Amino acid sequence: MTSPSPNYYAVLQVPRGASQQEIARAYRALMRRHHPDVAGEDALPAELELIMQAFAVLRDPKRRAIYDREVFAAAAAGESGRQPQDVPVRVVRPREPPLRVTPVRWESGPWA
């Protein structure tokens, strides 16, 4: 069984729907506050590592989507007591009229 991953949104102190810019600003602010050069002896390496992990996941849209799916689906399943189901979806595209190809008629001109 895997250990539950921390809530990276809470680590960076941003809402779940935060933009990339908000995430980057929060990361920089937290790094300035917790950096060993600034915080001195009060800096905790584990906290810094967690902040960097959270930023690494949330800054990449693909990794963020995977994280959201795994963590929040597990939370929703835990609340309701059952596993979420995948529902197959069929994509229906509107029918486009077929391309109409007509023969090319060459015009006579001074080059002919």
Coordinates of N, CA, C and O in Angstrom, one line a residue:
M1 N 0.8 -1.2 0.0 CA 0.0 0.0 0.0 C 0.9 1.2 0.0 O 1.8 1.3 0.7
T2 N 0.6 2.2 -0.8 CA 1.4 3.4 -0.9 C 1.0 4.4 0.2 O -0.2 4.4 0.6
S3 N 1.9 5.2 0.6 CA 1.6 6.2 1.6 C 0.8 7.3 0.9 O 1.1 7.7 -0.2
P4 N -0.1 7.9 1.6 CA -0.9 9.0 1.0 C 0.1 10.2 0.7 O 0.9 10.6 1.6
S5 N -0.1 10.8 -0.5 CA 0.8 11.9 -0.8 C 0.2 13.2 -0.1 O -1.0 13.3 0.1
P6 N 1.1 14.1 0.3 CA 0.6 15.3 1.0 C -0.3 16.2 0.0 O -0.2 16.1 -1.2
N7 N -1.0 17.1 0.6 CA -1.8 18.0 -0.2 C -0.9 19.1 -0.6 O -0.6 20.0 0.1
Y8 N -0.4 19.1 -1.9 CA 0.5 20.0 -2.4 C -0.1 21.4 -2.4 O 0.7 22.4 -2.4
Y9 N -1.4 21.6 -2.6 CA -2.0 22.9 -2.6 C -1.9 23.5 -1.2 O -1.6 24.7 -1.1
A10 N -2.1 22.7 -0.2 CA -1.9 23.2 1.2 C -0.5 23.6 1.5 O -0.2 24.6 2.2
V11 N 0.5 22.8 1.0 CA 1.9 23.1 1.2 C 2.2 24.4 0.6 O 2.9 25.2 1.2
L12 N 1.8 24.7 -0.6 CA 2.1 26.0 -1.3 C 1.1 27.1 -0.9 O 1.3 28.2 -1.3
Q13 N 0.1 26.8 -0.1 CA -0.9 27.7 0.4 C -1.6 28.4 -0.7 O -1.8 29.6 -0.7
V14 N -2.1 27.6 -1.7 CA -2.8 28.2 -2.8 C -4.1 27.3 -3.0 O -4.2 26.2 -2.5
P15 N -5.2 27.9 -3.6 CA -6.4 27.2 -3.8 C -6.2 26.1 -4.9 O -5.3 26.2 -5.7
R16 N -7.1 25.2 -4.9 CA -7.0 24.1 -5.9 C -7.0 24.6 -7.3 O -6.4 24.0 -8.2
G17 N -7.7 25.6 -7.6 CA -7.9 26.2 -8.9 C -6.9 27.2 -9.3 O -7.1 28.1 -10.2
A18 N -5.8 27.3 -8.5 CA -4.8 28.4 -8.7 C -4.1 28.3 -10.1 O -3.9 27.2 -10.7
S19 N -3.8 29.5 -10.6 CA -3.1 29.5 -11.9 C -1.7 29.2 -11.8 O -1.1 29.2 -10.7
Q20 N -1.0 29.0 -12.9 CA 0.5 28.8 -12.9 C 1.2 29.9 -12.3 O 2.2 29.7 -11.5
Q21 N 0.8 31.1 -12.5 CA 1.4 32.3 -12.0 C 1.3 32.4 -10.5 O 2.2 32.7 -9.8
E22 N 0.1 32.1 -10.0 CA -0.1 32.0 -8.5 C 0.7 31.0 -7.8 O 1.3 31.2 -6.7
I23 N 0.9 29.8 -8.5 CA 1.7 28.8 -7.9 C 3.1 29.2 -7.9 O 3.8 29.0 -6.9
A24 N 3.6 29.8 -8.9 CA 5.0 30.2 -9.0 C 5.3 31.3 -7.9 O 6.3 31.3 -7.3
R25 N 4.4 32.3 -7.8 CA 4.5 33.3 -6.8 C 4.6 32.7 -5.3 O 5.4 33.1 -4.5
A26 N 3.7 31.8 -5.1 CA 3.6 31.2 -3.7 C 4.9 30.4 -3.5 O 5.5 30.5 -2.4
Y27 N 5.4 29.7 -4.5 CA 6.7 28.9 -4.4 C 7.8 29.9 -4.0 O 8.6 29.6 -3.1
R28 N 8.0 30.9 -4.8 CA 9.1 31.9 -4.5 C 9.0 32.5 -3.2 O 10.0 32.7 -2.5
A29 N 7.8 32.9 -2.7 CA 7.6 33.5 -1.4 C 8.0 32.5 -0.3 O 8.7 32.8 0.7
L30 N 7.5 31.2 -0.4 CA 7.9 30.2 0.6 C 9.4 29.9 0.6 O 9.9 29.7 1.6
M31 N 10.0 29.8 -0.6 CA 11.4 29.6 -0.6 C 12.2 30.7 0.0 O 13.2 30.5 0.7
R32 N 11.8 31.9 -0.2 CA 12.5 33.1 0.4 C 12.3 33.0 1.9 O 13.3 33.3 2.7
R33 N 11.2 32.6 2.4 CA 10.9 32.5 3.8 C 11.7 31.4 4.5 O 12.1 31.5 5.6
H34 N 11.7 30.2 3.8 CA 12.3 29.0 4.5 C 13.7 28.7 4.0 O 14.3 27.7 4.4
H35 N 14.3 29.5 3.2 CA 15.7 29.2 2.7 C 16.7 29.3 3.8 O 16.6 30.2 4.6
P36 N 17.6 28.4 3.8 CA 18.6 28.4 4.9 C 19.4 29.6 5.0 O 19.9 30.0 6.1
D37 N 19.7 30.3 3.9 CA 20.5 31.5 4.0 C 19.7 32.7 4.6 O 20.3 33.6 5.2
V38 N 18.3 32.6 4.6 CA 17.5 33.6 5.1 C 17.0 33.2 6.5 O 17.1 34.0 7.5
A39 N 16.5 32.0 6.7 CA 16.0 31.6 7.9 C 17.1 31.2 8.9 O 16.8 31.1 10.1
G40 N 18.3 30.9 8.5 CA 19.3 30.5 9.4 C 19.1 29.1 9.9 O 18.8 28.2 9.2
E41 N 19.3 29.0 11.3 CA 19.1 27.7 11.9 C 17.7 27.2 12.0 O 17.4 26.1 12.3
D42 N 16.8 28.1 11.8 CA 15.3 27.8 11.9 C 14.9 27.0 10.6 O 13.8 26.5 10.6
A43 N 15.7 27.0 9.6 CA 15.3 26.3 8.3 C 15.2 24.8 8.5 O 16.1 24.2 9.1
L44 N 14.2 24.2 8.1 CA 14.0 22.7 8.1 C 14.2 22.1 6.7 O 13.4 22.5 5.8
P45 N 15.2 21.3 6.5 CA 15.3 20.7 5.2 C 14.1 19.9 4.7 O 13.8 19.9 3.5
A46 N 13.4 19.3 5.6 CA 12.2 18.5 5.2 C 11.1 19.4 4.6 O 10.5 19.1 3.7
E47 N 11.0 20.6 5.2 CA 10.0 21.6 4.7 C 10.4 22.1 3.3 O 9.5 22.2 2.5
L48 N 11.7 22.4 3.2 CA 12.1 22.8 1.9 C 11.9 21.7 0.8 O 11.5 22.0 -0.3
E49 N 12.2 20.5 1.2 CA 12.0 19.4 0.2 C 10.5 19.3 -0.2 O 10.2 19.1 -1.3
L50 N 9.7 19.4 0.8 CA 8.2 19.3 0.5 C 7.7 20.4 -0.4 O 6.9 20.2 -1.3
I51 N 8.2 21.6 -0.1 CA 7.9 22.8 -1.0 C 8.3 22.6 -2.4 O 7.6 22.8 -3.4
M52 N 9.6 22.1 -2.6 CA 10.1 21.8 -3.9 C 9.3 20.7 -4.6 O 9.1 20.8 -5.8
Q53 N 8.9 19.7 -3.9 CA 8.2 18.6 -4.5 C 6.8 19.1 -4.9 O 6.3 18.8 -6.0
A54 N 6.2 19.9 -4.1 CA 4.9 20.4 -4.4 C 4.9 21.3 -5.7 O 4.1 21.2 -6.6
F55 N 6.0 22.1 -5.8 CA 6.1 23.0 -7.0 C 6.4 22.1 -8.2 O 5.9 22.4 -9.3
A56 N 7.2 21.1 -8.1 CA 7.6 20.3 -9.2 C 6.3 19.6 -9.8 O 6.2 19.4 -11.0
V57 N 5.4 19.2 -8.9 CA 4.2 18.6 -9.4 C 3.2 19.6 -10.0 O 2.6 19.4 -11.0
L58 N 3.0 20.7 -9.3 CA 1.9 21.6 -9.6 C 2.3 22.5 -10.8 O 1.4 23.1 -11.4
R59 N 3.6 22.7 -11.1 CA 3.9 23.6 -12.2 C 3.8 22.9 -13.5 O 3.6 23.6 -14.5
D60 N 3.8 21.6 -13.6 CA 3.6 20.9 -14.9 C 2.2 20.5 -15.0 O 1.6 19.7 -14.2
P61 N 1.5 21.0 -16.1 CA 0.0 20.7 -16.2 C -0.3 19.2 -16.3 O -1.3 18.8 -15.7
K62 N 0.6 18.4 -16.9 CA 0.3 16.9 -17.0 C 0.4 16.3 -15.6 O -0.5 15.5 -15.2
R63 N 1.5 16.6 -14.9 CA 1.7 16.0 -13.6 C 0.6 16.5 -12.6 O 0.2 15.7 -11.8
R64 N 0.2 17.7 -12.8 CA -0.8 18.3 -11.9 C -2.2 17.6 -12.1 O -2.9 17.3 -11.2
A65 N -2.5 17.3 -13.4 CA -3.7 16.6 -13.7 C -3.7 15.2 -13.1 O -4.7 14.7 -12.6
I66 N -2.6 14.5 -13.3 CA -2.5 13.1 -12.7 C -2.6 13.2 -11.2 O -3.3 12.4 -10.6
Y67 N -1.9 14.2 -10.6 CA -2.0 14.3 -9.1 C -3.5 14.6 -8.7 O -3.9 14.0 -7.7
D68 N -4.1 15.5 -9.4 CA -5.5 15.8 -9.0 C -6.4 14.6 -9.1 O -7.2 14.3 -8.2
R69 N -6.2 13.8 -10.2 CA -7.0 12.6 -10.4 C -6.8 11.6 -9.3 O -7.7 11.1 -8.7
E70 N -5.5 11.4 -8.9 CA -5.2 10.3 -8.0 C -5.6 10.8 -6.5 O -6.3 10.0 -5.8
V71 N -5.2 11.9 -6.1 CA -5.4 12.3 -4.7 C -6.9 12.7 -4.5 O -7.4 12.2 -3.5
F72 N -7.5 13.5 -5.3 CA -8.8 13.9 -5.0 C -9.9 12.8 -5.4 O -10.9 12.8 -4.8
A73 N -9.5 11.9 -6.3 CA -10.4 10.8 -6.5 C -10.4 9.8 -5.3 O -11.4 9.3 -4.9
A74 N -9.2 9.6 -4.7 CA -9.0 8.8 -3.5 C -9.8 9.4 -2.4 O -10.4 8.7 -1.6
A75 N -9.7 10.7 -2.2 CA -10.4 11.4 -1.1 C -11.9 11.3 -1.3 O -12.7 11.1 -0.4
A76 N -12.4 11.4 -2.6 CA -13.8 11.3 -2.8 C -14.3 9.9 -2.6 O -15.4 9.6 -2.0
A77 N -13.5 8.9 -2.9 CA -13.8 7.5 -2.7 C -13.9 7.2 -1.2 O -14.7 6.4 -0.7
G78 N -12.9 7.8 -0.4 CA -12.9 7.6 1.0 C -14.1 8.2 1.7 O -14.6 7.6 2.7
E79 N -14.6 9.3 1.2 CA -15.7 9.9 1.8 C -17.0 9.1 1.5 O -17.9 9.0 2.4
S80 N -17.2 8.6 0.3 CA -18.4 7.9 0.0 C -18.3 6.4 0.3 O -19.3 5.7 0.4
G81 N -17.1 5.9 0.6 CA -16.9 4.5 0.9 C -16.9 3.5 -0.2 O -16.9 2.3 -0.1
R82 N -16.9 4.0 -1.4 CA -16.8 3.1 -2.6 C -15.8 3.7 -3.6 O -15.5 4.9 -3.6
Q83 N -15.4 2.8 -4.5 CA -14.4 3.2 -5.5 C -15.1 3.9 -6.7 O -16.2 3.5 -7.1
P84 N -14.5 4.9 -7.2 CA -15.1 5.6 -8.4 C -15.0 4.7 -9.6 O -14.1 3.9 -9.7
Q85 N -15.9 4.8 -10.5 CA -15.9 4.0 -11.7 C -15.6 4.9 -12.9 O -15.9 6.0 -13.0
D86 N -14.9 4.2 -13.9 CA -14.7 4.9 -15.1 C -15.9 4.7 -16.0 O -16.3 3.5 -16.2
V87 N -16.4 5.7 -16.6 CA -17.5 5.7 -17.4 C -17.0 5.8 -18.9 O -16.4 6.8 -19.2
P88 N -17.3 4.9 -19.7 CA -16.9 5.0 -21.1 C -17.6 6.2 -21.8 O -18.8 6.3 -21.6
V89 N -16.9 6.9 -22.6 CA -17.5 8.1 -23.3 C -17.2 7.9 -24.8 O -16.1 7.6 -25.2
R90 N -18.3 8.1 -25.5 CA -18.1 8.0 -27.0 C -18.2 9.4 -27.5 O -19.1 10.1 -27.3
V91 N -17.1 9.8 -28.2 CA -17.0 11.1 -28.8 C -17.7 11.1 -30.2 O -17.4 10.3 -31.0
V92 N -18.7 11.9 -30.3 CA -19.5 12.0 -31.6 C -19.1 13.3 -32.2 O -19.3 14.4 -31.7
R93 N -18.5 13.2 -33.4 CA -18.1 14.4 -34.1 C -19.2 14.8 -35.1 O -19.8 13.9 -35.7
P94 N -19.4 16.0 -35.3 CA -20.4 16.4 -36.3 C -20.0 16.0 -37.7 O -18.8 16.1 -38.0
R95 N -20.9 15.6 -38.5 CA -20.6 15.2 -39.9 C -20.3 16.4 -40.7 O -21.1 17.3 -40.8
E96 N -19.2 16.4 -41.4 CA -18.9 17.5 -42.3 C -19.3 17.1 -43.7 O -19.1 15.9 -44.0
P97 N -19.7 18.0 -44.5 CA -19.9 17.7 -45.9 C -18.6 17.2 -46.6 O -17.5 17.7 -46.2
P98 N -18.7 16.3 -47.5 CA -17.5 15.8 -48.1 C -16.8 16.9 -48.9 O -17.5 17.8 -49.4
L99 N -15.5 16.8 -49.1 CA -14.8 17.8 -49.9 C -15.3 17.7 -51.3 O -15.5 16.5 -51.8
R100 N -15.4 18.7 -52.0 CA -15.8 18.7 -53.4 C -14.6 19.0 -54.2 O -14.1 20.1 -54.2
V101 N -14.2 18.1 -55.0 CA -13.1 18.2 -55.9 C -13.6 18.4 -57.3 O -14.3 17.5 -57.8
T102 N -13.2 19.4 -57.9 CA -13.6 19.6 -59.3 C -12.3 19.6 -60.2 O -11.2 19.9 -59.7
P103 N -12.5 19.2 -61.4 CA -11.3 19.2 -62.3 C -10.8 20.6 -62.6 O -11.6 21.6 -62.6
V104 N -9.5 20.7 -62.9 CA -8.9 22.0 -63.1 C -9.1 22.3 -64.6 O -8.7 21.4 -65.5
R105 N -9.6 23.4 -64.9 CA -9.6 23.8 -66.4 C -8.5 24.8 -66.6 O -8.5 25.9 -66.0
W106 N -7.7 24.4 -67.5 CA -6.6 25.3 -67.8 C -7.1 26.4 -68.8 O -7.7 26.1 -69.7
E107 N -6.7 27.6 -68.5 CA -7.1 28.7 -69.4 C -6.0 28.8 -70.4 O -4.9 28.6 -70.2
S108 N -6.5 29.3 -71.6 CA -5.5 29.6 -72.6 C -5.0 31.0 -72.4 O -5.7 31.9 -71.9
G109 N -3.7 31.2 -72.7 CA -3.2 32.5 -72.4 C -2.0 32.7 -73.4 O -1.7 31.9 -74.2
P110 N -1.2 33.7 -73.1 CA -0.1 34.0 -74.0 C 1.0 32.9 -73.9 O 1.9 32.8 -74.7
W111 N 1.0 32.1 -72.8 CA 2.0 31.1 -72.6 C 1.7 29.8 -73.3 O 2.6 29.0 -73.4
A112 N 0.5 29.7 -73.8 CA 0.1 28.4 -74.5 C 0.5 28.4 -75.9 O 0.8 29.3 -76.6

